[in-house]
PDB file of C-alpha atoms in Angstrom:
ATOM      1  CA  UNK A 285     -16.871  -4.673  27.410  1.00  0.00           C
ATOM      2  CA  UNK A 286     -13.575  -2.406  27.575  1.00  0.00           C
ATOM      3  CA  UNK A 287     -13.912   1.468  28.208  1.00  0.00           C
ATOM      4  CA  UNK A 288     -11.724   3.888  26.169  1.00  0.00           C
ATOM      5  CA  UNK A 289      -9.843   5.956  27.480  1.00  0.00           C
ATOM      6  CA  UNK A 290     -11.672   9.777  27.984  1.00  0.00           C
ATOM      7  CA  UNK A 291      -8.492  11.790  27.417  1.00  0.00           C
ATOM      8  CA  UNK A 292      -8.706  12.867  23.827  1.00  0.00           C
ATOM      9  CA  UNK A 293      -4.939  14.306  24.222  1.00  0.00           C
ATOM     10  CA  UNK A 294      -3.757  10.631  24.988  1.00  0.00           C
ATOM     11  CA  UNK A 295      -5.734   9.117  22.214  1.00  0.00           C
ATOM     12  CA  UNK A 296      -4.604  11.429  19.550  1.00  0.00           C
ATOM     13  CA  UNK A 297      -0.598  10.796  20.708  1.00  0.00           C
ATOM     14  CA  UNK A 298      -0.725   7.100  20.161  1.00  0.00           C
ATOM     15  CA  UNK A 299      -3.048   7.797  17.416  1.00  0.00           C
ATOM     16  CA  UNK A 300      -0.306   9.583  15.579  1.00  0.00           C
ATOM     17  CA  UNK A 301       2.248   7.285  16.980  1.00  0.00           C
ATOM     18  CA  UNK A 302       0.269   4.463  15.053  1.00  0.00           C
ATOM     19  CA  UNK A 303      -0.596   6.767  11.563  1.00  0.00           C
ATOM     20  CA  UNK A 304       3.094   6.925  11.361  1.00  0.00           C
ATOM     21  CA  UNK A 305       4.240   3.627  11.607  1.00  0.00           C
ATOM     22  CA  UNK A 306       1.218   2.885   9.297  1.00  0.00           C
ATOM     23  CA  UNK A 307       2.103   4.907   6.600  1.00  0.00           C
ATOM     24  CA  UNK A 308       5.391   2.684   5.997  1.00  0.00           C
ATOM     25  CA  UNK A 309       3.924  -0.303   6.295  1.00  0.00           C
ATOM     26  CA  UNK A 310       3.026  -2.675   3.529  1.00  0.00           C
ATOM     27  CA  UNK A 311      -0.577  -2.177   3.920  1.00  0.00           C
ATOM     28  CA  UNK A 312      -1.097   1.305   2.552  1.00  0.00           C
ATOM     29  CA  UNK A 313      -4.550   0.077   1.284  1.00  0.00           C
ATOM     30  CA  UNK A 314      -5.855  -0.083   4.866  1.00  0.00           C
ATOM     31  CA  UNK A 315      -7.092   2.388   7.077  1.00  0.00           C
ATOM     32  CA  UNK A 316      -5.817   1.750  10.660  1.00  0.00           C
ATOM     33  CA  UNK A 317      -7.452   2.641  13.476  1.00  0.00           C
ATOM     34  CA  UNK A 318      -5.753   3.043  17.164  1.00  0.00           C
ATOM     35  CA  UNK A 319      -7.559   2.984  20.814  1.00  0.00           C
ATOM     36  CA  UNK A 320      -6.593   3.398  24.217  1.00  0.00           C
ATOM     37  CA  UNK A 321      -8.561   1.380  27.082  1.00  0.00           C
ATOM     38  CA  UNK A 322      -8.963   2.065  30.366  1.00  0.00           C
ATOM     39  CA  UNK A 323      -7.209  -0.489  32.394  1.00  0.00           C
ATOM     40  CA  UNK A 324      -4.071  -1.246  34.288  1.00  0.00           C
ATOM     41  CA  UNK A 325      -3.956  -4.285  32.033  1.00  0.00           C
ATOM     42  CA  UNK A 326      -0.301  -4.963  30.007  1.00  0.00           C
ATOM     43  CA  UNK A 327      -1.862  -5.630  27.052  1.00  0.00           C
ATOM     44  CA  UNK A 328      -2.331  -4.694  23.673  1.00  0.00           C
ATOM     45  CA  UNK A 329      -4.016  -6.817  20.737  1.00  0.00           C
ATOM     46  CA  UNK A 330      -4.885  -6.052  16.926  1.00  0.00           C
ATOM     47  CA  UNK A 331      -8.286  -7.464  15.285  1.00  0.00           C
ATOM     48  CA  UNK A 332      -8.641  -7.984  11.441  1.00  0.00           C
ATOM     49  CA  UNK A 333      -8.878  -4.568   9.361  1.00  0.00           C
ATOM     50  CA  UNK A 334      -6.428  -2.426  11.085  1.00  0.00           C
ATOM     51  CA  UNK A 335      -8.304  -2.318  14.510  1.00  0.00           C
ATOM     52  CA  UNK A 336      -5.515  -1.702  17.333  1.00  0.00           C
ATOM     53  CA  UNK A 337      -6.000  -1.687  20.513  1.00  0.00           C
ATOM     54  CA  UNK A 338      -3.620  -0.533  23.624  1.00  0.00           C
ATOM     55  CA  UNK A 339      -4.254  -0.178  27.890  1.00  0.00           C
ATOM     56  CA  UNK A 340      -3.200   2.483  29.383  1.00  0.00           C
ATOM     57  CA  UNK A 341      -1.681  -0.129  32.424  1.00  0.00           C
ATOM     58  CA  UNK A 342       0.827  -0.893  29.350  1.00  0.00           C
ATOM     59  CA  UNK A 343       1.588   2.900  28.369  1.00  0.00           C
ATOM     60  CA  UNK A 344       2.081   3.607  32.043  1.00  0.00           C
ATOM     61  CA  UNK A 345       4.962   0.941  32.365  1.00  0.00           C
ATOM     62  CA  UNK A 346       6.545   2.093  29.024  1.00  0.00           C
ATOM     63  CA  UNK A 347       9.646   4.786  28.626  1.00  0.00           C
ATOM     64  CA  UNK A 348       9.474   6.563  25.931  1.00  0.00           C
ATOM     65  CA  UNK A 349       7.709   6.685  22.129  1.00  0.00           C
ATOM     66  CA  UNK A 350      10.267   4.281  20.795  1.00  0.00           C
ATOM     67  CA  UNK A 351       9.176   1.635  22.882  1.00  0.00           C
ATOM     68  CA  UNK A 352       5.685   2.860  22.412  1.00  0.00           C
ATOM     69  CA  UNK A 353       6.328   2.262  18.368  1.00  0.00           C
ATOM     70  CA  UNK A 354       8.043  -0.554  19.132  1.00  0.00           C
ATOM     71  CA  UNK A 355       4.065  -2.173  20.486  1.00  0.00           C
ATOM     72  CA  UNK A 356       2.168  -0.828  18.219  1.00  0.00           C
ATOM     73  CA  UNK A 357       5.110  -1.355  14.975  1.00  0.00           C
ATOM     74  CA  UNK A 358       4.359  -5.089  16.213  1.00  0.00           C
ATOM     75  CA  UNK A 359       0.787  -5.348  16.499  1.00  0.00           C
ATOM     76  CA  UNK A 360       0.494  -3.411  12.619  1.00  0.00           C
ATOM     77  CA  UNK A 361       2.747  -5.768  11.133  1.00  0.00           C
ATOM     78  CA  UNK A 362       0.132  -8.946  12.536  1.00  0.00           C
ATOM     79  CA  UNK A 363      -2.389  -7.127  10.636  1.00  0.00           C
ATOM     80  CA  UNK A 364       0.155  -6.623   7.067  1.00  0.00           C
ATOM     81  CA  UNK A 365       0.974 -10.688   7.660  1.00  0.00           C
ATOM     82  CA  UNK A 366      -2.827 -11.318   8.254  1.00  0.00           C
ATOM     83  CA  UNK A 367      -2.111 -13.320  11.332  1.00  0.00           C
ATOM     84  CA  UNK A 368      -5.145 -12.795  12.973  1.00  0.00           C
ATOM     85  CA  UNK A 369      -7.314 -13.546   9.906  1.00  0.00           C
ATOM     86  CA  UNK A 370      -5.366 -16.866   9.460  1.00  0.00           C
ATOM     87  CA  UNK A 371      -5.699 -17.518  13.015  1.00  0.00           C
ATOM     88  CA  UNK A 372      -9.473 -17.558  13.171  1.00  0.00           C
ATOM     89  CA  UNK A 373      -9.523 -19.283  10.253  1.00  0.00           C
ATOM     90  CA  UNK A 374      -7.764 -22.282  11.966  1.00  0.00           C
ATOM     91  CA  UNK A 375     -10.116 -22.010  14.752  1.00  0.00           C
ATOM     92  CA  UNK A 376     -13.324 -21.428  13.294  1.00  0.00           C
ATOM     93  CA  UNK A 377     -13.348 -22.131   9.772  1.00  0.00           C
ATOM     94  CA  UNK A 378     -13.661 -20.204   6.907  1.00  0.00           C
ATOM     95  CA  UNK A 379     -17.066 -19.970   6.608  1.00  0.00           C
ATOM     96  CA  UNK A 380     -17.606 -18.303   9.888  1.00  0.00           C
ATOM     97  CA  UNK A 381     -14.776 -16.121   9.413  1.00  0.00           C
ATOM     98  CA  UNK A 382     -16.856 -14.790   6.851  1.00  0.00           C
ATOM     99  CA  UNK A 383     -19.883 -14.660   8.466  1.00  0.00           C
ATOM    100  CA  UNK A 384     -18.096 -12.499  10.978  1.00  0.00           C
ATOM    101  CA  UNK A 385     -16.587 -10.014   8.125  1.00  0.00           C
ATOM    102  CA  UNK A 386     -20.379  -9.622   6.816  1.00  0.00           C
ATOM    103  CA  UNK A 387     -22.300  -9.946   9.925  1.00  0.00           C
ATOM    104  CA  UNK A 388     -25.066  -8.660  11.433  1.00  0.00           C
ATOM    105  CA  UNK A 389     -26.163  -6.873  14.709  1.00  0.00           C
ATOM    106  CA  UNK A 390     -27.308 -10.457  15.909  1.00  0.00           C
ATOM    107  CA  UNK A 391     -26.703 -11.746  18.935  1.00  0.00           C
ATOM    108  CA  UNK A 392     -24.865 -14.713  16.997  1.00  0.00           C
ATOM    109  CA  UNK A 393     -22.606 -11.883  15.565  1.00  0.00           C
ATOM    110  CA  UNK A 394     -21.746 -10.310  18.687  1.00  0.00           C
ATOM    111  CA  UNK A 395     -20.894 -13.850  20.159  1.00  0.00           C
ATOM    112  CA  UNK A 396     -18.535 -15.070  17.414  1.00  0.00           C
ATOM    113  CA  UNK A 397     -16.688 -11.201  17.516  1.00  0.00           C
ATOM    114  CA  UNK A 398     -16.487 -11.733  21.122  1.00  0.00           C
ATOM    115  CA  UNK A 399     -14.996 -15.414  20.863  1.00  0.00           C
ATOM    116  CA  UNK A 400     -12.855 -14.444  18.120  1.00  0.00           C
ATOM    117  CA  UNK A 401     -11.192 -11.700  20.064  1.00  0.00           C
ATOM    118  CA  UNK A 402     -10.657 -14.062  22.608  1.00  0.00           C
ATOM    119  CA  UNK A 403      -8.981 -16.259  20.360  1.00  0.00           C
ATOM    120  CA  UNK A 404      -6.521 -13.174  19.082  1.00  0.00           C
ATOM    121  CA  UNK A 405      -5.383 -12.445  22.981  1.00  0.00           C
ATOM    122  CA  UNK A 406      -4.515 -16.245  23.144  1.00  0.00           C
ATOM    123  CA  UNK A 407      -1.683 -15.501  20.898  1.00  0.00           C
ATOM    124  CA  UNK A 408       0.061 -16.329  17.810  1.00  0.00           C
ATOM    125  CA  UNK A 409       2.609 -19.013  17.106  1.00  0.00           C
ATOM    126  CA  UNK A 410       5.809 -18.878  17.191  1.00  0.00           C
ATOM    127  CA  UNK A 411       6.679 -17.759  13.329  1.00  0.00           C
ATOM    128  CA  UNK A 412       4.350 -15.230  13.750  1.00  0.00           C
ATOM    129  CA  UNK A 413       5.812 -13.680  16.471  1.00  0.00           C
ATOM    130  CA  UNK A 414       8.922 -13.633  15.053  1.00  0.00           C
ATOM    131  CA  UNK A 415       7.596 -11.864  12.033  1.00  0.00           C
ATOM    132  CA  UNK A 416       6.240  -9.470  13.651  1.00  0.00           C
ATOM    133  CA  UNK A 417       9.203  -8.502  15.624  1.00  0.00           C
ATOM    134  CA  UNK A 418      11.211  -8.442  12.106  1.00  0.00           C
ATOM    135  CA  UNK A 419       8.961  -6.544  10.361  1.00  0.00           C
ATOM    136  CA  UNK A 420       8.083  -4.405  13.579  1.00  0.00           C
ATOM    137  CA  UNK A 421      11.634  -3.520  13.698  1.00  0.00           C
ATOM    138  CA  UNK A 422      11.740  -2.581  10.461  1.00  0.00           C
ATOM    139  CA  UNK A 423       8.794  -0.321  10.356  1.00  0.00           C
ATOM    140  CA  UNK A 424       9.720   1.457  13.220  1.00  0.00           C
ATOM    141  CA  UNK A 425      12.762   2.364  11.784  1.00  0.00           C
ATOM    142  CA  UNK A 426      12.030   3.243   8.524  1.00  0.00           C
ATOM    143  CA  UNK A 427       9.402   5.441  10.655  1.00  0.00           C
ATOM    144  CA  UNK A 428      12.372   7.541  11.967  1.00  0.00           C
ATOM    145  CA  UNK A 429      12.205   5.941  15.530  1.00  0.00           C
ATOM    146  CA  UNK A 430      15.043   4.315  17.336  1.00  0.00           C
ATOM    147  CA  UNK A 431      14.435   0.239  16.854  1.00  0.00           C
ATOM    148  CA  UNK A 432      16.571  -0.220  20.095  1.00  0.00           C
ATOM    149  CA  UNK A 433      13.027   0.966  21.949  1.00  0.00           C
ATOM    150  CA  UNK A 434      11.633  -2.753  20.504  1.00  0.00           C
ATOM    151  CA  UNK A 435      14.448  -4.275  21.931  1.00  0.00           C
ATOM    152  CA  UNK A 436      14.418  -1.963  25.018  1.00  0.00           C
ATOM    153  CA  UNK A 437      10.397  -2.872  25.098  1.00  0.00           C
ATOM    154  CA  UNK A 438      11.105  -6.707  24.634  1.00  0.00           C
ATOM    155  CA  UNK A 439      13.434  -6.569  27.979  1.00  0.00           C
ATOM    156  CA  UNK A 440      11.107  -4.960  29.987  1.00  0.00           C
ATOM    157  CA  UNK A 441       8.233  -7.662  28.981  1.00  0.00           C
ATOM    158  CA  UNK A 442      11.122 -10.255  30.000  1.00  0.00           C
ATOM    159  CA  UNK A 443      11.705  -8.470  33.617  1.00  0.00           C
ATOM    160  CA  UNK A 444       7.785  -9.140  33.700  1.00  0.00           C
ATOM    161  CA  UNK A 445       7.439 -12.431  32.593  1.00  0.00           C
ATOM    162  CA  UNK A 446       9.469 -13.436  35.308  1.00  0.00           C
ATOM    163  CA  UNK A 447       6.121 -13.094  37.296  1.00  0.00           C
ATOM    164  CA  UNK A 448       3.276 -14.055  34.742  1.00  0.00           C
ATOM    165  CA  UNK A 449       3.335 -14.599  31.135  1.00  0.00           C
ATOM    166  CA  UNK A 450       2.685 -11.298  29.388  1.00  0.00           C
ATOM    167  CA  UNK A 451       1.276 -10.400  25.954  1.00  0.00           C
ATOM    168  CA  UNK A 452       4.164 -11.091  23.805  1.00  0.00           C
ATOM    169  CA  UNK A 453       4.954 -13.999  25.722  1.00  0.00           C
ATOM    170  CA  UNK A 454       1.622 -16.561  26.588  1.00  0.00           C
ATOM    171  CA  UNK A 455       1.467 -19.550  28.213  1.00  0.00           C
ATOM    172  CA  UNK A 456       1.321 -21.541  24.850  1.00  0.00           C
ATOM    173  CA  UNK A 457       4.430 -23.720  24.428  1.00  0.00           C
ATOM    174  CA  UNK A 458       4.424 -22.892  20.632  1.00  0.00           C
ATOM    175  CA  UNK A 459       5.273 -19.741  21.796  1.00  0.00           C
ATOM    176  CA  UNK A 460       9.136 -18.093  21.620  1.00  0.00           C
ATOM    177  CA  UNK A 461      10.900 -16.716  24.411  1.00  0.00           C
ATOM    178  CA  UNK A 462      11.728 -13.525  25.117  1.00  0.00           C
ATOM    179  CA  UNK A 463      15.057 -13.996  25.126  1.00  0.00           C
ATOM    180  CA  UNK A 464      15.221 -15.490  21.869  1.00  0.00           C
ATOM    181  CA  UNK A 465      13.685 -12.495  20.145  1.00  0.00           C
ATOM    182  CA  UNK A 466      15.573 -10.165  21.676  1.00  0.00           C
ATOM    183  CA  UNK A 467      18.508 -11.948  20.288  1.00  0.00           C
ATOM    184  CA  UNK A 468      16.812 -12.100  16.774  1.00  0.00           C
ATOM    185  CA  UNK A 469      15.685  -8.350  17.214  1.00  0.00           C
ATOM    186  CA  UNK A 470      19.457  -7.482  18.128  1.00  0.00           C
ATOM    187  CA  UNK A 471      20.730  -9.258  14.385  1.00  0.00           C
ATOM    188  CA  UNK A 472      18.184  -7.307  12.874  1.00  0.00           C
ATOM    189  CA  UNK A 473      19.123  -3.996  14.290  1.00  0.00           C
ATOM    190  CA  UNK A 474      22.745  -4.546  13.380  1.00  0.00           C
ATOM    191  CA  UNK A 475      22.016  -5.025   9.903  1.00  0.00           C
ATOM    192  CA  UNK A 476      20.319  -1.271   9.540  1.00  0.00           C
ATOM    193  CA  UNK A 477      24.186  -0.589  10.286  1.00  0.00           C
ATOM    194  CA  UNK A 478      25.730   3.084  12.598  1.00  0.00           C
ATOM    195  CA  UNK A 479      23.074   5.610  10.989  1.00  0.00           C
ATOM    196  CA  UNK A 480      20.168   4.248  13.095  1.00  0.00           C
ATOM    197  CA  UNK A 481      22.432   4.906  16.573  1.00  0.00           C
ATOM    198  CA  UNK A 482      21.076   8.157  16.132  1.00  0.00           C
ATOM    199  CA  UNK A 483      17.435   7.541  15.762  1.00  0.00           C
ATOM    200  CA  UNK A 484      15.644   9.711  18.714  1.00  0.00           C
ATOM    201  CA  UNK A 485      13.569   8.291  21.016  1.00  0.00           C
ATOM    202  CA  UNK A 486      11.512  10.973  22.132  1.00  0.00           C
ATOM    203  CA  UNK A 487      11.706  10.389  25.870  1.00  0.00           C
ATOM    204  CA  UNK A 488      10.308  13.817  26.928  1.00  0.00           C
ATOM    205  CA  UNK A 489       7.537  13.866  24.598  1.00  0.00           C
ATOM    206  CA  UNK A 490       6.615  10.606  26.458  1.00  0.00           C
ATOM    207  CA  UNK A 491       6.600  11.709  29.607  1.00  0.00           C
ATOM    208  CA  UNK A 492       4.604  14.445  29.242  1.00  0.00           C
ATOM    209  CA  UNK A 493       1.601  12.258  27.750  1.00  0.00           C
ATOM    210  CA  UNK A 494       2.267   9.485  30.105  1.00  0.00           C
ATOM    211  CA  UNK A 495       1.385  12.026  32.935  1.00  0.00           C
ATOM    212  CA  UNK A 496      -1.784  12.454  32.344  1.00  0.00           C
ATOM    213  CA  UNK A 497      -2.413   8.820  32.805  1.00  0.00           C
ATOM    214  CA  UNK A 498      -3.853   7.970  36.292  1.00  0.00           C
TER     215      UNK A 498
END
């Protein structure tokens, strides 16, 4: 239902963006695959087997790559904790959880992927937010990239929320605040002590690819 994005020189930045955080994650074993979509949407989600997806409506409101790790750093480490997976499996049961992992080109198939996406942009709960900040954090600077863009990224979602709940925040009362993880976020860059001050953020690299974005 979503239409990637055409510009090849866009995909391939986030792409790499993504292959990098990736490669220092716990999930080695998986190959992970990164998309942009056409729409002013905020939004980004991640699907079960390394399948990442980001609109170009949230690129366009982001700063730099830092904050750009700092998305896709998060959405990577749902995959390594499996959120999604368990998530489904909540909703739906194991058994069609499976059914969906070995499916067919049935229209049964294509109605449980589409409801099970649905269920993934409802959310998580609130631990697995959290741990997906931490370990977020983490990966992005073990990466090489500033983790101040995840808390830099985490303000700018809060400025938003102000209007309407967005992607890291839902509706969901089981849900943390914004707030809150920027404050956890915060501890957690502390701890990787002075050295990480000096992380870059690659601001003009940003820019450039952000440009071509209409």
């Amino acid at each position: 239902q979503e239409k990637v994005l055409p510009d090849t020189e866009v995909q391939d930045y986030v792409n790499g963006v993504g292959q990098k955080i990736a490669h220092v994650s716990d999930r080695k074993d998986l190959s992970f695959h990164f998309k942009v979509l056409d729409s002013k949407e905020i939004n980004a989600f991640a699907t079960p087997g390394g399948y990442i997806y980001v609109y170009s409506g949230l690129l366009k409101i982001l700063d730099d790559e830092a904050e750009l790790s700092g998305v896709l750093s998060h959405e990577i480490s749902h995959v390594v904790g499996r959120h999604g997976v368990k998530r489904l499996q909540q909703v739906l049961g194991v058994q069609v959880v499976l059914s969906i992992a070995l499916g067919s080109s049935s229209q049964l198939s294509q109605d449980l992927v589409s409801t099970s996406i649905g269920i993934i942009l409802q959310g998580y709960s609130r631990d697995n937010e959290f741990e997906a900040d931490q370990f977020g954090t983490f990966y992005m600077e073990k990466a090489g990239y500033n983790p101040e863009g995840m808390a830099e990224l985490l303000g700018k979602l809060d400025k938003l929320s102000d209007k309407e709940p967005t992607f890291f925040e839902k509706l969901s009362a089981s849900h943390p605040a914004t707030k809150e993880r920027i404050a956890r976020v915060a501890k957690e860059i502390t701890g990787f002590g002075e050295k990480t001050k000096e992380l870059p953020f690659y601001k003009d690299e940003y820019e450039a690819m952000k440009k071509r974005i209409k």
